[in-house]
């Protein structure tokens, strides 16, 4: 859409061309091409106005360029070279040249560190800005001199200069155009550490050179006078320079410029010869022209090969990166990495001579390790560490590539970059490129310089980045595989450690089980003898059946009897024989502490888990403890937080019937409800099982003798006959006392009847009968 602003701008830009048209018509200086040139100038003005209206366009620069070129074209079409027109033409060319030199001086640089490195790496203190200013000064001097001479010749001040003005204008314009080209070359050298500036500057220099050559060709061919040819081509070249200095796709600019140079060098002579043949200056011109056309087609078809000499380092690195990128398509990740690194190493070895070139390095993350290739192409992998800031620095650089040359230029000014520079130097690296997807780094490609001394170009940096991006999937899959292997190794090590721990725990559990069995066996030792009589056998069999059923157990024992050995012996034959047997003495004040029963570490309920809890004289426990035990066993839940149920077998001993204990308030109803259905098993007293007494007495005397005298003590039949008659109202406690006294009294190794009589508690029926017979 044409806006009023565009119309106004077009009108303003067309005013010089319109003035020239009016002046040419009024003065009669028009020649056949005058009106065509003025029309072209009008088109340039209109195009400039439209271009200035485009979004993002530098309005002032576009308008000034269009105005300068329009003025030069319009004033170059007049016959007779009027002084005012020559001066106007020189001013237009001056404006275009200033715009071109200014565009070169203000050419955009790279993002990141390269622009700062350019400022830090100024040879002899000469910066790119100073070179650009010198170029502007040279342009002003050249075309300004031409404009001044034309004005002086046109005016009455120095009319004699009219004859020399065209020569001065042609020379000044040529020198100005040459100066612009030289400035562009110098800027390219000064900003060699940047990626986008050198290709733009070289393109600008090429435009200036082409403009100068075209001007010379037009002047020699007589198409235009020398001064007009220089002005037209210089202004056109300057406008092209303004465009080239701001081009965005610098890589495409470099490729097209290289292709144009190739076709010019190889195809230009062919085109000239073909033109000569067509003009008829050669015999058989038709066939020769056809031959030259075929040659031109061959040149065009093989241009990609012919331009190799103009590629950076003859295209060795570009080919290597492309071949490495294709190698990344290999299904085997390790094979792909090896082939790619071999290709890059081959490129680094070009020009290195006998110098040993280190292998390129492909760094993987998660976990961090580096892959290299040896001289034979075999892949090697090892764990290593990357500098902490390498990804931060490289990711902020163009194409995620940090170059050693850039860091070397900033070594003095940026102390924070010195560790990274030292690391790159240690690896003989020319650059390092980040392998990343969606901004997340997956690896790093470190490329050695080898025999190369030229700085990295934009095309090579882009090729390296394309290669790095092609390895994203390889890095991710390889890192995932390595993480899986690492987890597998860790799991294997953990499983081995757990197996060792399980074996240790199992061994400790076996020891604990042995301890439980040993403790139960020690408790059961007194009950291992003396169970021969029928009444003893019946009671013990009932006890064993109850334990085997894993049911609550109630055992009634007379005062003086110890029921624990019989429970322990039955426990060793039951299903929980390897589990703990916990004995709680109800008469002990220590067992009356409720807090102890609720402590998950000290509670008898916790200690008896999976085993048997024996409440000896359980009715003597406080009511709170009895209720706590009853509820815990009924609910199978201890009085603390626990994920697994409580598993405890209960045994209760008492000296009387449970009903009487409940009536007396000594046994809690809750505990009675838990064990009330269990049949009470009554242990027989010593006087009820005389058949067992001899083995019990003999066993106790032998053990007491070993303890006191160091040898066992026996008993003769007469002495035992005395003991059989004793009622043993104190049961086991009384028997233990009698045995202790006998062992202490006996003179030899056998207890005699006299020893028993000496105790004074056994009546001797024979002695009483003797006294009656004698009447005493």
mmCIF file of N, CA and C in Angstrom, residues 218-291:
data_model
loop_
_atom_site.group_PDB
_atom_site.id
_atom_site.type_symbol
_atom_site.label_atom_id
_atom_site.label_comp_id
_atom_site.label_asym_id
_atom_site.label_seq_id
_atom_site.Cartn_x
_atom_site.Cartn_y
_atom_site.Cartn_z
ATOM 1 N N UNK A 218 33.899 0.538 -18.877
ATOM 2 C CA UNK A 218 32.975 1.459 -19.548
ATOM 3 C C UNK A 218 33.723 2.620 -20.184
ATOM 4 N N UNK A 219 34.745 3.080 -19.486
ATOM 5 C CA UNK A 219 35.521 4.199 -20.040
ATOM 6 C C UNK A 219 36.320 3.772 -21.254
ATOM 7 N N UNK A 220 36.939 2.594 -21.172
ATOM 8 C CA UNK A 220 37.730 2.122 -22.314
ATOM 9 C C UNK A 220 36.833 1.831 -23.505
ATOM 10 N N UNK A 221 35.656 1.239 -23.236
ATOM 11 C CA UNK A 221 34.739 0.908 -24.323
ATOM 12 C C UNK A 221 34.056 2.134 -24.899
ATOM 13 N N UNK A 222 34.190 3.281 -24.247
ATOM 14 C CA UNK A 222 33.579 4.500 -24.724
ATOM 15 C C UNK A 222 32.098 4.592 -24.466
ATOM 16 N N UNK A 223 31.586 3.748 -23.605
ATOM 17 C CA UNK A 223 30.162 3.811 -23.292
ATOM 18 C C UNK A 223 29.850 5.079 -22.525
ATOM 19 N N UNK A 224 30.719 5.439 -21.573
ATOM 20 C CA UNK A 224 30.557 6.654 -20.773
ATOM 21 C C UNK A 224 31.929 7.307 -20.633
ATOM 22 N N UNK A 225 31.954 8.612 -20.447
ATOM 23 C CA UNK A 225 33.224 9.252 -20.123
ATOM 24 C C UNK A 225 33.765 8.691 -18.798
ATOM 25 N N UNK A 226 35.029 8.843 -18.611
ATOM 26 C CA UNK A 226 35.682 8.247 -17.444
ATOM 27 C C UNK A 226 35.098 8.763 -16.137
ATOM 28 N N UNK A 227 34.914 10.108 -16.067
ATOM 29 C CA UNK A 227 34.413 10.649 -14.805
ATOM 30 C C UNK A 227 32.983 10.188 -14.533
ATOM 31 N N UNK A 228 32.148 10.129 -15.596
ATOM 32 C CA UNK A 228 30.781 9.674 -15.400
ATOM 33 C C UNK A 228 30.738 8.181 -15.068
ATOM 34 N N UNK A 229 31.590 7.413 -15.718
ATOM 35 C CA UNK A 229 31.626 5.972 -15.448
ATOM 36 C C UNK A 229 32.030 5.711 -13.997
ATOM 37 N N UNK A 230 33.042 6.426 -13.534
ATOM 38 C CA UNK A 230 33.478 6.246 -12.152
ATOM 39 C C UNK A 230 32.383 6.669 -11.183
ATOM 40 N N UNK A 231 31.701 7.755 -11.505
ATOM 41 C CA UNK A 231 30.649 8.239 -10.615
ATOM 42 C C UNK A 231 29.489 7.248 -10.549
ATOM 43 N N UNK A 232 29.054 6.761 -11.721
ATOM 44 C CA UNK A 232 27.910 5.846 -11.732
ATOM 45 C C UNK A 232 28.260 4.533 -11.046
ATOM 46 N N UNK A 233 29.370 3.925 -11.457
ATOM 47 C CA UNK A 233 29.739 2.641 -10.849
ATOM 48 C C UNK A 233 30.129 2.794 -9.390
ATOM 49 N N UNK A 234 30.756 3.946 -9.056
ATOM 50 C CA UNK A 234 31.119 4.170 -7.653
ATOM 51 C C UNK A 234 29.900 4.313 -6.773
ATOM 52 N N UNK A 235 28.902 5.086 -7.266
ATOM 53 C CA UNK A 235 27.676 5.239 -6.483
ATOM 54 C C UNK A 235 26.936 3.912 -6.360
ATOM 55 N N UNK A 236 26.867 3.155 -7.467
ATOM 56 C CA UNK A 236 26.199 1.851 -7.422
ATOM 57 C C UNK A 236 26.926 0.899 -6.476
ATOM 58 N N UNK A 237 28.271 0.903 -6.558
ATOM 59 C CA UNK A 237 29.043 0.043 -5.662
ATOM 60 C C UNK A 237 28.856 0.453 -4.209
ATOM 61 N N UNK A 238 28.792 1.750 -3.962
ATOM 62 C CA UNK A 238 28.600 2.210 -2.580
ATOM 63 C C UNK A 238 27.247 1.772 -2.037
ATOM 64 N N UNK A 239 26.213 1.868 -2.881
ATOM 65 C CA UNK A 239 24.899 1.401 -2.441
ATOM 66 C C UNK A 239 24.927 -0.101 -2.177
ATOM 67 N N UNK A 240 25.628 -0.835 -3.038
ATOM 68 C CA UNK A 240 25.774 -2.287 -2.817
ATOM 69 C C UNK A 240 26.544 -2.559 -1.531
ATOM 70 N N UNK A 241 27.560 -1.724 -1.270
ATOM 71 C CA UNK A 241 28.342 -1.896 -0.034
ATOM 72 C C UNK A 241 27.467 -1.677 1.192
ATOM 73 N N UNK A 242 26.604 -0.661 1.120
ATOM 74 C CA UNK A 242 25.693 -0.419 2.244
ATOM 75 C C UNK A 242 24.818 -1.637 2.484
ATOM 76 N N UNK A 243 24.360 -2.230 1.414
ATOM 77 C CA UNK A 243 23.522 -3.429 1.550
ATOM 78 C C UNK A 243 24.327 -4.617 2.065
ATOM 79 N N UNK A 244 25.510 -4.823 1.511
ATOM 80 C CA UNK A 244 26.330 -5.974 1.900
ATOM 81 C C UNK A 244 26.815 -5.862 3.342
ATOM 82 N N UNK A 245 27.063 -4.651 3.811
ATOM 83 C CA UNK A 245 27.552 -4.479 5.176
ATOM 84 C C UNK A 245 26.488 -4.805 6.213
ATOM 85 N N UNK A 246 25.225 -4.864 5.768
ATOM 86 C CA UNK A 246 24.143 -5.138 6.712
ATOM 87 C C UNK A 246 23.438 -6.466 6.441
ATOM 88 N N UNK A 247 23.945 -7.256 5.527
ATOM 89 C CA UNK A 247 23.275 -8.500 5.180
ATOM 90 C C UNK A 247 23.238 -9.424 6.407
ATOM 91 N N UNK A 248 22.137 -10.149 6.558
ATOM 92 C CA UNK A 248 21.966 -11.006 7.723
ATOM 93 C C UNK A 248 22.547 -12.395 7.509
ATOM 94 N N UNK A 249 22.255 -12.971 6.358
ATOM 95 C CA UNK A 249 22.739 -14.320 6.071
ATOM 96 C C UNK A 249 24.162 -14.215 5.529
ATOM 97 N N UNK A 250 25.106 -14.108 6.437
ATOM 98 C CA UNK A 250 26.501 -13.901 6.038
ATOM 99 C C UNK A 250 27.064 -15.151 5.375
ATOM 100 N N UNK A 251 26.637 -16.324 5.836
ATOM 101 C CA UNK A 251 27.137 -17.558 5.228
ATOM 102 C C UNK A 251 26.723 -17.648 3.758
ATOM 103 N N UNK A 252 25.463 -17.318 3.471
ATOM 104 C CA UNK A 252 25.020 -17.316 2.075
ATOM 105 C C UNK A 252 25.779 -16.264 1.275
ATOM 106 N N UNK A 253 26.077 -15.125 1.891
ATOM 107 C CA UNK A 253 26.861 -14.089 1.213
ATOM 108 C C UNK A 253 28.243 -14.613 0.839
ATOM 109 N N UNK A 254 28.869 -15.333 1.772
ATOM 110 C CA UNK A 254 30.204 -15.873 1.490
ATOM 111 C C UNK A 254 30.149 -16.907 0.370
ATOM 112 N N UNK A 255 29.126 -17.758 0.387
ATOM 113 C CA UNK A 255 29.008 -18.772 -0.663
ATOM 114 C C UNK A 255 28.760 -18.135 -2.036
ATOM 115 N N UNK A 256 27.860 -17.171 -2.071
ATOM 116 C CA UNK A 256 27.553 -16.537 -3.354
ATOM 117 C C UNK A 256 28.734 -15.724 -3.866
ATOM 118 N N UNK A 257 29.400 -15.046 -2.981
ATOM 119 C CA UNK A 257 30.576 -14.296 -3.403
ATOM 120 C C UNK A 257 31.661 -15.208 -3.934
ATOM 121 N N UNK A 258 31.851 -16.342 -3.274
ATOM 122 C CA UNK A 258 32.862 -17.290 -3.750
ATOM 123 C C UNK A 258 32.454 -17.879 -5.100
ATOM 124 N N UNK A 259 31.181 -18.164 -5.275
ATOM 125 C CA UNK A 259 30.727 -18.699 -6.550
ATOM 126 C C UNK A 259 30.857 -17.647 -7.665
ATOM 127 N N UNK A 260 30.528 -16.396 -7.326
ATOM 128 C CA UNK A 260 30.665 -15.329 -8.328
ATOM 129 C C UNK A 260 32.120 -15.143 -8.726
ATOM 130 N N UNK A 261 33.022 -15.211 -7.730
ATOM 131 C CA UNK A 261 34.438 -15.073 -8.039
ATOM 132 C C UNK A 261 34.923 -16.230 -8.901
ATOM 133 N N UNK A 262 34.454 -17.422 -8.597
ATOM 134 C CA UNK A 262 34.856 -18.589 -9.389
ATOM 135 C C UNK A 262 34.377 -18.460 -10.835
ATOM 136 N N UNK A 263 33.115 -18.120 -11.010
ATOM 137 C CA UNK A 263 32.585 -17.985 -12.370
ATOM 138 C C UNK A 263 33.247 -16.839 -13.124
ATOM 139 N N UNK A 264 33.604 -15.775 -12.403
ATOM 140 C CA UNK A 264 34.271 -14.644 -13.063
ATOM 141 C C UNK A 264 35.645 -15.037 -13.555
ATOM 142 N N UNK A 265 36.395 -15.740 -12.688
ATOM 143 C CA UNK A 265 37.760 -16.088 -13.061
ATOM 144 C C UNK A 265 37.812 -17.165 -14.132
ATOM 145 N N UNK A 266 36.941 -18.154 -14.005
ATOM 146 C CA UNK A 266 36.994 -19.269 -14.935
ATOM 147 C C UNK A 266 36.051 -19.070 -16.144
ATOM 148 N N UNK A 267 34.929 -18.442 -15.899
ATOM 149 C CA UNK A 267 33.974 -18.272 -16.992
ATOM 150 C C UNK A 267 34.107 -16.963 -17.734
ATOM 151 N N UNK A 268 34.716 -15.950 -17.082
ATOM 152 C CA UNK A 268 34.875 -14.657 -17.750
ATOM 153 C C UNK A 268 35.671 -14.738 -19.038
ATOM 154 N N UNK A 269 36.867 -15.319 -19.011
ATOM 155 C CA UNK A 269 37.614 -15.423 -20.285
ATOM 156 C C UNK A 269 36.861 -16.199 -21.353
ATOM 157 N N UNK A 270 36.141 -17.212 -20.946
ATOM 158 C CA UNK A 270 35.362 -17.982 -21.916
ATOM 159 C C UNK A 270 34.291 -17.101 -22.555
ATOM 160 N N UNK A 271 33.616 -16.292 -21.725
ATOM 161 C CA UNK A 271 32.583 -15.406 -22.264
ATOM 162 C C UNK A 271 33.181 -14.370 -23.209
ATOM 163 N N UNK A 272 34.373 -13.843 -22.873
ATOM 164 C CA UNK A 272 35.012 -12.847 -23.742
ATOM 165 C C UNK A 272 35.383 -13.468 -25.079
ATOM 166 N N UNK A 273 35.981 -14.651 -25.020
ATOM 167 C CA UNK A 273 36.354 -15.328 -26.255
ATOM 168 C C UNK A 273 35.119 -15.672 -27.089
ATOM 169 N N UNK A 274 34.053 -16.081 -26.398
ATOM 170 C CA UNK A 274 32.821 -16.374 -27.131
ATOM 171 C C UNK A 274 32.276 -15.122 -27.806
ATOM 172 N N UNK A 275 32.358 -13.997 -27.089
ATOM 173 C CA UNK A 275 31.878 -12.739 -27.690
ATOM 174 C C UNK A 275 32.711 -12.365 -28.914
ATOM 175 N N UNK A 276 34.023 -12.538 -28.830
ATOM 176 C CA UNK A 276 34.881 -12.255 -29.972
ATOM 177 C C UNK A 276 34.552 -13.154 -31.154
ATOM 178 N N UNK A 277 34.262 -14.425 -30.806
ATOM 179 C CA UNK A 277 33.926 -15.350 -31.890
ATOM 180 C C UNK A 277 32.622 -14.948 -32.566
ATOM 181 N N UNK A 278 31.682 -14.552 -31.764
ATOM 182 C CA UNK A 278 30.393 -14.146 -32.330
ATOM 183 C C UNK A 278 30.551 -12.904 -33.200
ATOM 184 N N UNK A 279 31.481 -12.011 -32.834
ATOM 185 C CA UNK A 279 31.690 -10.801 -33.616
ATOM 186 C C UNK A 279 32.355 -11.101 -34.951
ATOM 187 N N UNK A 280 32.803 -12.352 -35.110
ATOM 188 C CA UNK A 280 33.367 -12.726 -36.405
ATOM 189 C C UNK A 280 34.841 -12.488 -36.511
ATOM 190 N N UNK A 281 35.527 -12.297 -35.446
ATOM 191 C CA UNK A 281 36.963 -12.053 -35.495
ATOM 192 C C UNK A 281 37.760 -13.344 -35.539
ATOM 193 N N UNK A 282 37.101 -14.494 -35.461
ATOM 194 C CA UNK A 282 37.815 -15.768 -35.496
ATOM 195 C C UNK A 282 37.216 -16.611 -36.617
ATOM 196 N N UNK A 283 38.022 -17.431 -37.294
ATOM 197 C CA UNK A 283 37.471 -18.292 -38.348
ATOM 198 C C UNK A 283 36.584 -19.382 -37.752
ATOM 199 N N UNK A 284 35.508 -19.721 -38.456
ATOM 200 C CA UNK A 284 34.569 -20.724 -37.951
ATOM 201 C C UNK A 284 33.927 -20.265 -36.668
ATOM 202 N N UNK A 285 33.484 -19.005 -36.658
ATOM 203 C CA UNK A 285 33.006 -18.395 -35.418
ATOM 204 C C UNK A 285 31.815 -19.135 -34.820
ATOM 205 N N UNK A 286 30.943 -19.675 -35.648
ATOM 206 C CA UNK A 286 29.757 -20.367 -35.118
ATOM 207 C C UNK A 286 30.157 -21.591 -34.321
ATOM 208 N N UNK A 287 31.037 -22.409 -34.892
ATOM 209 C CA UNK A 287 31.473 -23.615 -34.170
ATOM 210 C C UNK A 287 32.262 -23.283 -32.935
ATOM 211 N N UNK A 288 33.130 -22.253 -33.066
ATOM 212 C CA UNK A 288 33.923 -21.842 -31.890
ATOM 213 C C UNK A 288 33.014 -21.319 -30.787
ATOM 214 N N UNK A 289 32.018 -20.531 -31.159
ATOM 215 C CA UNK A 289 31.070 -20.020 -30.157
ATOM 216 C C UNK A 289 30.338 -21.159 -29.480
ATOM 217 N N UNK A 290 29.936 -22.157 -30.292
ATOM 218 C CA UNK A 290 29.275 -23.322 -29.697
ATOM 219 C C UNK A 290 30.193 -24.052 -28.729
ATOM 220 N N UNK A 291 31.459 -24.178 -29.147
ATOM 221 C CA UNK A 291 32.428 -24.840 -28.263
ATOM 222 C C UNK A 291 32.596 -24.080 -26.957
#
